[in-house]
Coordinates of C-alpha atoms in Angstrom, one line a residue:
M1 CA 0.1 0.1 0.3
R2 CA 3.0 1.9 1.0
S3 CA 4.7 1.6 -2.5
W4 CA 1.3 2.2 -4.4
R5 CA 1.0 6.0 -2.2
K6 CA 4.7 6.5 -3.5
T7 CA 3.9 5.2 -6.8
S8 CA 1.2 8.2 -6.7
V9 CA 2.9 10.7 -5.5
K10 CA 5.5 10.3 -8.0
I11 CA 2.6 9.9 -10.6
F12 CA 0.9 13.5 -9.6
L13 CA 4.7 15.3 -9.4
G14 CA 5.7 13.7 -13.0
L15 CA 2.6 15.2 -14.3
L16 CA 2.3 18.8 -12.3
F17 CA 5.8 19.1 -13.4
A18 CA 4.8 18.6 -17.4
C19 CA 1.6 21.0 -16.9
I20 CA 4.0 23.8 -16.0
L21 CA 6.5 23.2 -18.5
L22 CA 3.0 22.2 -21.2
F23 CA 1.3 26.0 -19.7
A24 CA 4.5 28.3 -20.3
F25 CA 4.4 26.4 -23.5
S26 CA 1.0 27.1 -24.2
F27 CA 2.0 31.0 -24.2
V28 CA 3.4 31.3 -27.3
N29 CA 1.3 28.0 -29.1
S30 CA -2.1 29.5 -27.7
T31 CA -5.0 30.0 -30.2
P32 CA -6.9 33.3 -28.8
Y33 CA -10.6 32.9 -27.6
T34 CA -13.0 35.2 -27.4
G35 CA -16.6 34.9 -26.0
Q36 CA -18.0 36.0 -29.2
S37 CA -15.7 33.5 -30.9
V38 CA -16.7 30.5 -28.7
A39 CA -19.9 31.6 -28.7
D40 CA -20.4 31.4 -32.8
T41 CA -18.5 28.5 -33.3
Y42 CA -20.1 26.8 -31.1
N43 CA -24.0 27.8 -31.2
I44 CA -24.0 29.1 -27.9
S45 CA -27.4 30.9 -27.3
V46 CA -27.3 34.0 -26.1
G47 CA -30.1 35.3 -23.5
Q48 CA -31.3 31.7 -23.2
S49 CA -32.4 31.3 -19.9
I50 CA -30.4 28.5 -18.3
F51 CA -31.0 26.8 -14.0
D52 CA -27.7 26.3 -11.9
G53 CA -26.1 23.2 -13.2
D54 CA -27.0 23.3 -17.1
S55 CA -24.2 23.6 -19.5
I56 CA -24.1 27.0 -21.5
L57 CA -23.7 24.5 -24.0
G58 CA -27.4 22.8 -23.7
Q59 CA -28.0 18.8 -22.9
N60 CA -24.3 18.9 -21.0
K61 CA -22.2 18.6 -24.3
T62 CA -18.6 19.2 -23.3
I63 CA -16.0 21.4 -26.0
E64 CA -12.9 19.2 -26.7
V65 CA -10.2 21.0 -29.1
P66 CA -6.4 19.8 -30.3
L67 CA -4.3 19.8 -27.0
I68 CA -1.5 21.5 -29.3
G69 CA -1.9 25.3 -29.2
N70 CA -4.2 24.5 -26.0
F71 CA -2.0 22.6 -23.5
G72 CA -3.0 25.3 -20.9
F73 CA -6.2 24.0 -20.8
L74 CA -4.5 20.8 -18.7
A75 CA -3.9 23.4 -16.1
H76 CA -7.8 22.8 -15.1
Q77 CA -8.1 19.5 -15.4
L78 CA -5.0 19.6 -12.7
L79 CA -6.7 21.8 -10.2
A80 CA -9.8 19.7 -10.2
F81 CA -7.3 16.9 -9.8
D82 CA -8.7 15.2 -12.7
I83 CA -6.0 12.6 -12.7
Q84 CA -7.4 10.4 -15.7
G85 CA -8.5 13.9 -17.5
I86 CA -5.3 14.1 -17.6
V87 CA -4.0 11.2 -19.1
M88 CA -6.7 11.1 -21.5
S89 CA -6.2 14.5 -22.5
L90 CA -2.2 13.5 -23.4
S91 CA -3.0 10.1 -25.0
T92 CA -6.1 11.3 -27.5
G93 CA -4.2 14.9 -27.8
V94 CA -7.5 16.9 -27.3
V95 CA -8.0 18.9 -24.2
P96 CA -11.6 19.8 -22.7
F97 CA -12.3 23.8 -23.0
D98 CA -11.4 25.5 -20.2
F99 CA -14.4 28.6 -20.1
T100 CA -12.2 30.0 -17.8
T101 CA -10.4 31.8 -20.3
V102 CA -13.3 33.3 -22.2
S103 CA -16.0 33.2 -19.3
G104 CA -17.0 35.6 -16.2
E105 CA -19.4 35.5 -13.6
G106 CA -21.5 32.4 -13.2
V107 CA -20.0 30.0 -15.4
D108 CA -17.1 27.7 -14.2
S109 CA -14.2 25.5 -15.7
Y110 CA -16.3 23.5 -17.4
G111 CA -19.2 25.9 -18.9
N112 CA -21.8 24.8 -16.4
A113 CA -23.7 27.6 -14.5
K114 CA -23.0 28.1 -10.9
G115 CA -23.7 30.0 -8.2
I116 CA -27.7 30.8 -9.8
D117 CA -30.7 31.0 -7.8
G118 CA -33.7 31.5 -10.3
P119 CA -34.2 31.3 -13.9
G120 CA -30.6 33.0 -14.8
Y121 CA -29.5 34.3 -18.4
I122 CA -26.3 33.3 -21.1
T123 CA -25.0 37.4 -21.2
Y124 CA -22.3 38.7 -22.2
E125 CA -19.6 40.9 -19.7
G126 CA -17.5 42.4 -21.8
D127 CA -15.9 40.0 -24.0
K128 CA -16.7 37.4 -21.9
L129 CA -19.4 35.1 -21.6
A130 CA -21.1 35.1 -18.1
V131 CA -24.6 33.3 -16.4
K132 CA -26.9 36.8 -15.1
G133 CA -29.3 36.0 -12.3
P134 CA -32.9 36.8 -12.4
D135 CA -33.2 40.7 -11.1
N136 CA -35.6 40.6 -8.6
Y137 CA -38.6 41.4 -10.4
V138 CA -38.7 39.9 -14.3
W139 CA -41.5 39.9 -16.8
G140 CA -42.2 39.7 -20.2
Y141 CA -45.1 40.4 -22.7
S142 CA -47.6 37.2 -23.7
A143 CA -47.1 37.3 -27.9
P144 CA -48.8 34.5 -30.4
Y145 CA -47.2 31.9 -31.2
K146 CA -48.9 29.1 -32.6
V147 CA -52.0 31.0 -34.4
L148 CA -54.6 29.8 -37.2
C149 CA -54.9 32.6 -39.9
K150 CA -57.9 33.4 -42.0
T151 CA -57.0 33.0 -45.2
A152 CA -59.8 33.1 -48.4
S153 CA -60.2 29.3 -48.4
G154 CA -59.9 28.2 -44.9
V155 CA -57.2 28.8 -42.1
D156 CA -53.0 28.8 -42.1
L157 CA -52.0 26.8 -38.9
V158 CA -48.6 29.4 -37.9
E159 CA -46.4 28.4 -35.8
G160 CA -43.5 30.8 -35.0
G161 CA -44.0 32.5 -37.8
K162 CA -44.5 29.7 -40.3
I163 CA -47.1 28.2 -41.5
I164 CA -46.9 24.8 -41.1
K165 CA -50.2 23.7 -42.7
S166 CA -53.6 25.0 -44.6
I167 CA -56.7 23.7 -43.0
P168 CA -59.5 23.8 -46.1
A169 CA -62.5 26.1 -44.2
D170 CA -64.2 22.7 -44.6
Q171 CA -62.4 21.1 -42.6
I172 CA -62.0 23.6 -39.6
K173 CA -64.6 21.8 -37.8
N174 CA -62.5 18.8 -37.4
L175 CA -59.5 20.4 -35.8
N176 CA -58.7 19.5 -32.3
Y177 CA -57.6 22.3 -30.4
S178 CA -59.3 23.0 -27.0
T179 CA -58.0 24.8 -24.2
K180 CA -60.2 26.0 -20.4
Y181 CA -60.8 29.0 -22.5
Y182 CA -61.5 28.0 -26.8
N183 CA -62.7 24.7 -28.3
T184 CA -63.5 23.4 -31.8
S185 CA -67.0 25.8 -31.4
T186 CA -65.0 28.8 -30.5
I187 CA -62.6 28.5 -33.6
V188 CA -65.3 27.7 -35.8
D189 CA -67.8 31.0 -34.9
W190 CA -65.0 32.8 -34.9
Y191 CA -64.0 31.7 -38.6
N192 CA -67.8 32.6 -39.6
Y193 CA -68.4 35.4 -37.4
E194 CA -65.4 37.9 -36.6
A195 CA -62.6 37.0 -38.7
T196 CA -61.7 38.8 -41.9
N197 CA -58.6 37.4 -44.1
G198 CA -55.8 38.2 -42.1
S199 CA -57.2 38.1 -38.7
A200 CA -55.5 35.4 -36.4
F201 CA -56.8 33.5 -33.4
T202 CA -54.2 32.8 -31.2
L203 CA -53.9 29.1 -29.7
D204 CA -50.5 28.8 -27.6
K205 CA -48.6 32.0 -26.2
G206 CA -45.2 32.6 -25.8
M207 CA -43.1 35.3 -24.2
V208 CA -41.1 38.3 -25.6
G209 CA -39.5 41.6 -24.8
F210 CA -38.5 40.3 -21.1
S211 CA -37.1 43.2 -18.9
D212 CA -34.0 41.9 -18.5
N213 CA -32.8 41.0 -22.3
R214 CA -33.0 37.4 -22.6
S215 CA -34.5 35.8 -25.5
D216 CA -37.9 35.1 -25.9
V217 CA -39.3 31.8 -24.6
T218 CA -42.0 29.2 -26.5
P219 CA -44.7 27.9 -25.0
E220 CA -42.9 24.9 -24.8
Q221 CA -40.1 26.5 -22.6
L222 CA -42.3 28.3 -20.7
P223 CA -43.2 25.9 -17.6
Y224 CA -40.4 24.9 -17.2
I225 CA -38.6 28.0 -16.9
F226 CA -41.6 29.9 -15.3
G227 CA -44.1 27.7 -14.4
Q228 CA -47.6 26.5 -15.2
D229 CA -48.7 29.5 -13.2
V230 CA -47.6 32.0 -15.5
V231 CA -48.8 30.0 -18.4
D232 CA -52.4 29.7 -16.5
Y233 CA -52.0 33.3 -16.1
A234 CA -51.0 34.5 -19.6
A235 CA -54.0 32.1 -21.1
E236 CA -56.7 34.4 -18.8
Y237 CA -55.1 38.0 -19.9
P238 CA -55.3 39.2 -23.8
T239 CA -52.3 39.1 -26.0
G240 CA -50.0 41.6 -26.0
S241 CA -49.9 41.6 -21.4
P242 CA -47.8 42.6 -19.6
I243 CA -46.9 39.1 -17.3
L244 CA -44.9 39.2 -14.0
L245 CA -42.5 36.0 -14.7
Y246 CA -40.2 36.2 -11.2
S247 CA -40.8 37.1 -7.9
G248 CA -37.2 37.7 -6.0
N249 CA -37.2 39.0 -2.1
Y250 CA -40.1 41.0 -1.2
T251 CA -42.6 42.0 1.2
P252 CA -46.2 42.5 0.1
Q253 CA -47.7 46.2 1.4
S254 CA -51.4 46.9 1.4
G255 CA -53.0 49.7 0.4
E256 CA -56.2 51.2 1.9
V257 CA -59.6 48.9 1.2
Y258 CA -62.1 51.1 -1.0
G259 CA -65.9 49.9 -1.0
T260 CA -69.2 51.1 -2.5
S261 CA -72.6 48.7 -2.9
L262 CA -74.1 47.9 -5.7
G263 CA -77.6 49.9 -5.1
S264 CA -80.4 49.5 -7.5
H265 CA -81.2 50.7 -10.5
P266 CA -84.7 48.5 -10.7
E267 CA -85.3 50.2 -14.8
Y268 CA -82.1 48.1 -15.6
G269 CA -82.9 45.1 -14.2
D270 CA -81.0 44.7 -10.5
S271 CA -80.5 40.6 -11.3
I272 CA -78.6 41.6 -14.5
R273 CA -76.6 44.5 -12.6
E274 CA -75.5 42.2 -9.9
V275 CA -74.3 39.7 -12.6
N276 CA -71.7 42.3 -13.9
A277 CA -70.6 43.8 -10.8
R278 CA -69.7 39.8 -10.0
Q279 CA -67.8 39.6 -13.7
F280 CA -66.0 42.6 -13.0
V281 CA -64.2 42.0 -10.2
E282 CA -63.8 38.4 -11.6
A283 CA -62.0 39.5 -14.7
W284 CA -59.8 41.9 -12.0
N285 CA -59.0 40.2 -8.9
G286 CA -55.7 38.9 -8.8
T287 CA -54.2 41.4 -11.8
V288 CA -50.6 41.1 -10.9
I289 CA -49.1 44.0 -12.8
P290 CA -45.6 44.7 -13.4
P291 CA -43.1 48.1 -13.2
N292 CA -43.9 50.9 -15.5
S293 CA -46.4 48.7 -16.9
T294 CA -49.9 48.9 -18.5
S295 CA -52.2 45.7 -18.2
S296 CA -56.3 45.2 -18.5
G297 CA -58.4 43.2 -16.8
R298 CA -58.7 39.3 -18.3
D299 CA -60.4 38.2 -21.2
Y300 CA -62.9 35.8 -21.3
V301 CA -64.5 37.2 -19.0
Y302 CA -68.8 38.3 -20.0
F303 CA -71.3 40.8 -19.2
E304 CA -74.9 40.9 -19.3
S305 CA -76.7 43.5 -21.4
A306 CA -79.4 46.0 -20.3
V307 CA -81.2 48.1 -22.5
D308 CA -80.7 51.2 -22.2
P309 CA -81.8 54.0 -25.1
S310 CA -79.4 56.5 -24.1
A311 CA -76.6 53.9 -24.6
P312 CA -75.2 53.8 -28.2
G313 CA -76.7 50.9 -29.7
G314 CA -79.5 50.7 -27.2
S315 CA -78.1 48.8 -24.8
A316 CA -75.2 48.6 -21.7
A317 CA -73.6 46.2 -19.7
H318 CA -75.5 48.1 -16.3
G319 CA -73.8 46.8 -12.8
V320 CA -69.8 47.5 -13.9
C321 CA -69.6 50.9 -13.0
P322 CA -70.1 50.3 -8.8
S323 CA -67.2 48.2 -9.2
A324 CA -65.3 50.0 -11.2
R325 CA -65.4 52.7 -8.8
A326 CA -64.2 50.6 -6.0
L327 CA -61.1 50.1 -8.6
R328 CA -60.8 53.3 -9.7
A329 CA -60.3 54.7 -5.9
A330 CA -58.0 52.2 -5.2
V331 CA -55.5 52.7 -8.4
L332 CA -56.2 56.5 -8.2
A333 CA -55.0 56.6 -4.2
E334 CA -51.6 54.7 -5.0
G335 CA -50.6 58.1 -7.8
F336 CA -51.9 55.9 -10.7
P337 CA -53.0 57.6 -13.9
M338 CA -56.8 57.7 -14.1
P339 CA -57.4 54.2 -15.6
V340 CA -58.0 54.5 -19.5
G341 CA -61.9 53.6 -20.7
M342 CA -63.3 55.5 -17.1
D343 CA -63.7 59.0 -15.8
D344 CA -63.9 60.7 -12.9
S345 CA -68.1 60.5 -12.9
E346 CA -70.9 58.5 -10.9
N347 CA -71.6 55.9 -13.8
A348 CA -67.1 55.5 -14.0
V349 CA -66.9 53.3 -17.2
L350 CA -66.9 54.9 -20.4
Y351 CA -69.1 53.8 -23.6
G352 CA -67.5 51.3 -25.8
Y353 CA -65.2 50.0 -23.4
N354 CA -65.2 46.2 -22.2
P355 CA -64.7 46.7 -18.6
A356 CA -62.7 43.5 -18.3
S357 CA -60.1 43.4 -21.8
G358 CA -60.6 47.4 -22.8
I359 CA -60.3 49.5 -19.0
T360 CA -56.5 48.9 -18.9
V361 CA -54.5 50.4 -15.7
T362 CA -50.6 51.5 -15.6
N363 CA -48.5 51.0 -12.4
N364 CA -46.0 54.2 -12.2
H365 CA -44.4 52.4 -9.3
D366 CA -40.9 50.7 -9.8
Y367 CA -42.1 48.0 -8.2
P368 CA -45.3 45.3 -9.1
V369 CA -48.7 45.4 -7.8
K370 CA -51.4 43.7 -7.3
I371 CA -55.1 44.3 -7.8
N372 CA -57.5 42.6 -5.1
M373 CA -61.0 43.1 -5.4
W374 CA -64.0 40.8 -4.2
L375 CA -67.9 40.7 -2.8
E376 CA -69.4 40.6 0.1
G377 CA -73.3 39.9 0.4
E378 CA -75.6 39.8 -2.6
G379 CA -78.4 42.0 -4.1
T380 CA -78.8 45.6 -3.9
G381 CA -76.9 45.7 -0.5
M382 CA -73.7 44.2 -1.8
G383 CA -70.2 45.2 -1.3
I384 CA -67.6 45.8 -3.8
Y385 CA -64.3 46.3 -2.4
G386 CA -61.0 47.0 -4.1
Q387 CA -57.1 47.3 -2.3
I388 CA -53.2 47.3 -4.0
T389 CA -50.7 45.5 -2.8
R390 CA -47.4 46.6 -3.3
Y391 CA -44.8 44.4 -3.7
I392 CA -41.8 46.1 -2.2
P393 CA -38.3 44.8 -2.9
N394 CA -36.3 44.1 0.2
K395 CA -33.0 46.1 0.1

């Protein structure tokens, strides 16, 4: 046993001496590398989201380069006490690429992300590759990724901007696309009664326009990177809505509660008014607005019409105004501007604006906020309440 230890030490010292000589020699015969050249040569997706321990090459691949001209790369194997790797490099004439030569923050010598908490992303740090952890808040905008586009003869299925196939009009009824919010019947009705040539029906949404400038995320990647809750939230809101994707270290702070009651206006039908008041609360409760962003309420929320000779078209969604007044009071108390689609009158909601997807609220804070709305009781005495929760970042 003692003899074997002596032999191991001799081997190690010999390798160490050889590596020192080779390292010195490498200054004369080294190949120049930069973060940009390595990214271009090996198709590293700068901007791609990544987690701690993942390879920046994807699928945990490695880069091997000729030993001649890259003798210095043996050093990181030596520091890792990778005797087997050194022997393999010396015998095969190739050596694993040492990423410390072209990387900065968040990348180890083997090209793996390190020290990242949450969904990070690959970027440049000067002329070096780096992996940055997420900012305290990360948000983006939902965008159509898989859509049906109406044509003169049917629809084109478009995915990622490319036409996958064309579907004749008489085959649309056989499509097998459905979610919680639409199905084949929805698509057929859209095609027959709403769409014109060039109109698009969104089947799946991706995410674009990130606050930290990372690359776009496809619908397939979205649940893995940011969670299924984000997918579900984005599905509920109109395409193009700002979506808070990640929240780091923050403390929720509750604003004042503002309330009103439904009241009675039998000329418009109090039962219809109660339905619409409840739908307005359903549309806005839980809406999260990222910093310096503007959002509407939920999509796929429907309102009952009541006869009103003074309204355009002779009808209106009466009953939404008491709920809108509670939302308006909470929003204005935060110092936000008057929501688009509202005014300062008793009626609150302007004609021509959908009370859910048509009204928009702008958060002018440097942190996200959440809109809370709820009901107490029922009938004409039903209480309606609104409140803002601030996501205050911890120092």
